[in-house]
Phi, psi and omega in degrees: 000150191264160189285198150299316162271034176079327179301150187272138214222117140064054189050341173314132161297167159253146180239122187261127183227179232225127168293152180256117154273159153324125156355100237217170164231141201265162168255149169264101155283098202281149166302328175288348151288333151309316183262353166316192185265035174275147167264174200304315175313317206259359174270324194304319184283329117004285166286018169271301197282345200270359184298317181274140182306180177254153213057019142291185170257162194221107140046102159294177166295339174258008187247344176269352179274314190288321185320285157324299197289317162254029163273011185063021163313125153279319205259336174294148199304180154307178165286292197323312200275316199270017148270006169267000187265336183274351181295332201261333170286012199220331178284347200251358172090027184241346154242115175244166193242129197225152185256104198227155125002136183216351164105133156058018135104358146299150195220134180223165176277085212248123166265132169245161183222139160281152152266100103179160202283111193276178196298164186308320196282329147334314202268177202257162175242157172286306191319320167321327193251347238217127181253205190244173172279108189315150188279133162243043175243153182282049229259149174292159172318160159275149180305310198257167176292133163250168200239199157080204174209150211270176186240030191224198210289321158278065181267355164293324170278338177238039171289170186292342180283320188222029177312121159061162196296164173243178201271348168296280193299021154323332195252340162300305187279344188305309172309325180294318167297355138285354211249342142306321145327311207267327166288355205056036168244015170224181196303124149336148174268287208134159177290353220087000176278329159315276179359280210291350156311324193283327179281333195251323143034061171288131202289324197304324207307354180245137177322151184260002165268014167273341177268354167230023166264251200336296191299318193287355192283322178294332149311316205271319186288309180281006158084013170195174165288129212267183194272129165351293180256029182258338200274329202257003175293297196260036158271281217293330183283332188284310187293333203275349173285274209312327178302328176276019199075026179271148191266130192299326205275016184243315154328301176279301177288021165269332183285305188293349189267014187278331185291299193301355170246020199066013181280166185222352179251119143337324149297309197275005173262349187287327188313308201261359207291150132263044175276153196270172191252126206300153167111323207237163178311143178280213152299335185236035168069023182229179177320088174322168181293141201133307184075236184295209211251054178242169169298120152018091176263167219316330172309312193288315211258019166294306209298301202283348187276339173252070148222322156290341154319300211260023180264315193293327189097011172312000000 
C-alpha cells in the first residue's frame, strides 16, 4: 500500500488520476502537442501562449516575466530556461519568427506560435540568430553587422521579439555609424567627393554582369530569390556604386550582410560601412587592401570570399 506521500509499500503500485472540478473555461490542446518530444518546460510555455485565440496579441518573454513579478509570482522560471524552451518550440515548429511586411515599404518582425508544428519549410531556426555574449570592455564594433540574440544578462533587449535592428531602425543604425565616424572611431567622410559620385554616377556606365554578382550575394545570403522589386532596387543601387568606382567584390559583400537586418538600401550600407574599400585609405588613414586602385590582391579577395560565406550561412 502507498504511504501518505504516495510512495510504494510493500511493492504496491500507485495509481494516479485526474481530480474531479468545477467548470473551468478551456484552452484547447491537441493531444499530439502532448504526446509529441517537447519537455515539460517548453509545452507548459507553450500552453500559456495557445491560451489567447489566433491573432491576438500575446505575452513576449521579458513582458511574462515583468508580468509575474508584479503579480508577486515566485515560481516562473527565469528569462533563460524559458527562451530556452522557446528555442525548443521554435526547432519543432511551433514558434516562428516571420519577416512580414509594415506598410509604406517597411518590414518588422513578428513572432507566431501554432497549436500544431508548421512545415519544415517555414520554420524559423534559432541557431541562426544566437551569438556570443557581448563584450563589456570597450573593445571597438564589430565590422561586420551581427543579427540575432544573445543568451546573457541582457536577453530582454535581445529576445526574439526584438533581436537585431528591424528595418524600420535602419535609419537609426545608419546614423549611430555616423555619429562614430564623426567621433573617430569610424572611416573619414572625405571632402564630399563620394557624394557629388553618387549624384552623377549613371547606372548604364556598369556592366550588367557585375550587377548581377551583387544582386546573387544578396540572394545567396537571404536563401532565396528576392521579389522584382526588391531586385531592381538593388540593380539600380549596385550599378550607381560600381559607376563610382566601388570593387564589386567589394560591393557584393556589402549586398551579403543585408539580408539578416532587413535592410534594402545599398548605398546607405555602402555609405556608413567601415570595411576598408580595397584601393583607398582604410579606418586609420593608411592604405586599404590592395594598394592602388588595381584588382584585389589574394588576402583582400580571401577576406570577401569568407564574408560572403558567412553573409549566405555557408
Amino acid at each position: 500500500m502507498p504511504d501518505q506521500q504516495g510512495h510504494r509499500v510493500g511493492g504496491d503500485p500507485v495509481r494516479w488520476e485526474r481530480g474531479e472540478d468545477r467548470p473551468v473555461t478551456w484552452t484547447t490542446l491537441d493531444n499530439a502537442v502532448v504526446d509529441d518530444d517537447l519537455s515539460c518546460r517548453a509545452l507548459g510555455l507553450l500552453t500559456r501562449w495557445l491560451r489567447r485565440p489566433p491573432g491576438a496579441e500575446i505575452d513576449s518573454i521579458p513582458d511574462m516575466v515583468k508580468r509575474a513579478k508584479r503579480a508577486g509570482q515566485t515560481n516562473l522560471e527565469g528569462r533563460d530556461a524559458l527562451y530556452a524552451a522557446s528555442y525548443e518550440l521554435e526547432t519543432a515548429g511551433y514558434l516562428v519568427r516571420e519577416l512580414v511586411g509594415a506598410g509604406r515599404g517597411q518590414h518588422e518582425w513578428v513572432v507566431r506560435i501554432y497549436n500544431r508544428p508548421v512545415e519544415p519549410s517555414r520554420r524559423s531556426d534559432p541557431a541562426e540568430r544566437k551569438r556570443g555574449t557581448r563584450k563589456r570592455s570597450g573593445a571597438k564594433p564589430q565590422v561586420i553587422p551581427i543579427t540575432g540574440f544573445q543568451e546573457s544578462a541582457d536577453q530582454e533587449a535581445d529576445s526574439p521579439d526584438s533581436a537585431g535592428p528591424e528595418p524600420a531602425d535602419q535609419e537609426l543604425s545608419y546614423k549611430n555609424s555616423v555619429n562614430d565616424s564623426l567621433s573617430g572611431t569610424g572611416r573619414p567622410t572625405g571632402d564630399g567627393s563620394e557624394q557629388d559620385e553618387r549624384e552623377t554616377a549613371r547606372p548604364e556606365d556598369n556592366p550588367a554582369g557585375d550587377v548581377d554578382r551583387v544582386v546573387s550575394a544578396y540572394e545567396a545570403a537571404a536563401g532565396r530569390s528576392v521579389m522584382p522589386r526588391t531586385a531592381a532596387r538593388l540593380r539600380k543601387d549596385a550599378a550607381e556604386l560600381l559607376a563610382a568606382g566601388r570593387p564589386v567584390e567589394w560591393v557584393a559583400a556589402r549586398a551579403a550582410e543585408m539580408p539578416a537586418n532587413g535592410w534594402l538600401d545599398l548605398i546607405a550600407h555602402c555609405e556608413v560601412s567601415r570595411v576598408p574599400i580595397p584601393g583607398q585609405a582604410g579606418p586609420v588613414g593608411v592604405a586599404g587592401p590592395g594598394g592602388g586602385r588595381g584588382e584585389p590582391d589574394e588576402a583582400t579577395r580571401a577576406a570577401m570570399a569568407a564574408i560572403l560565406a558567412r553573409g549566405s550561412g555557408l
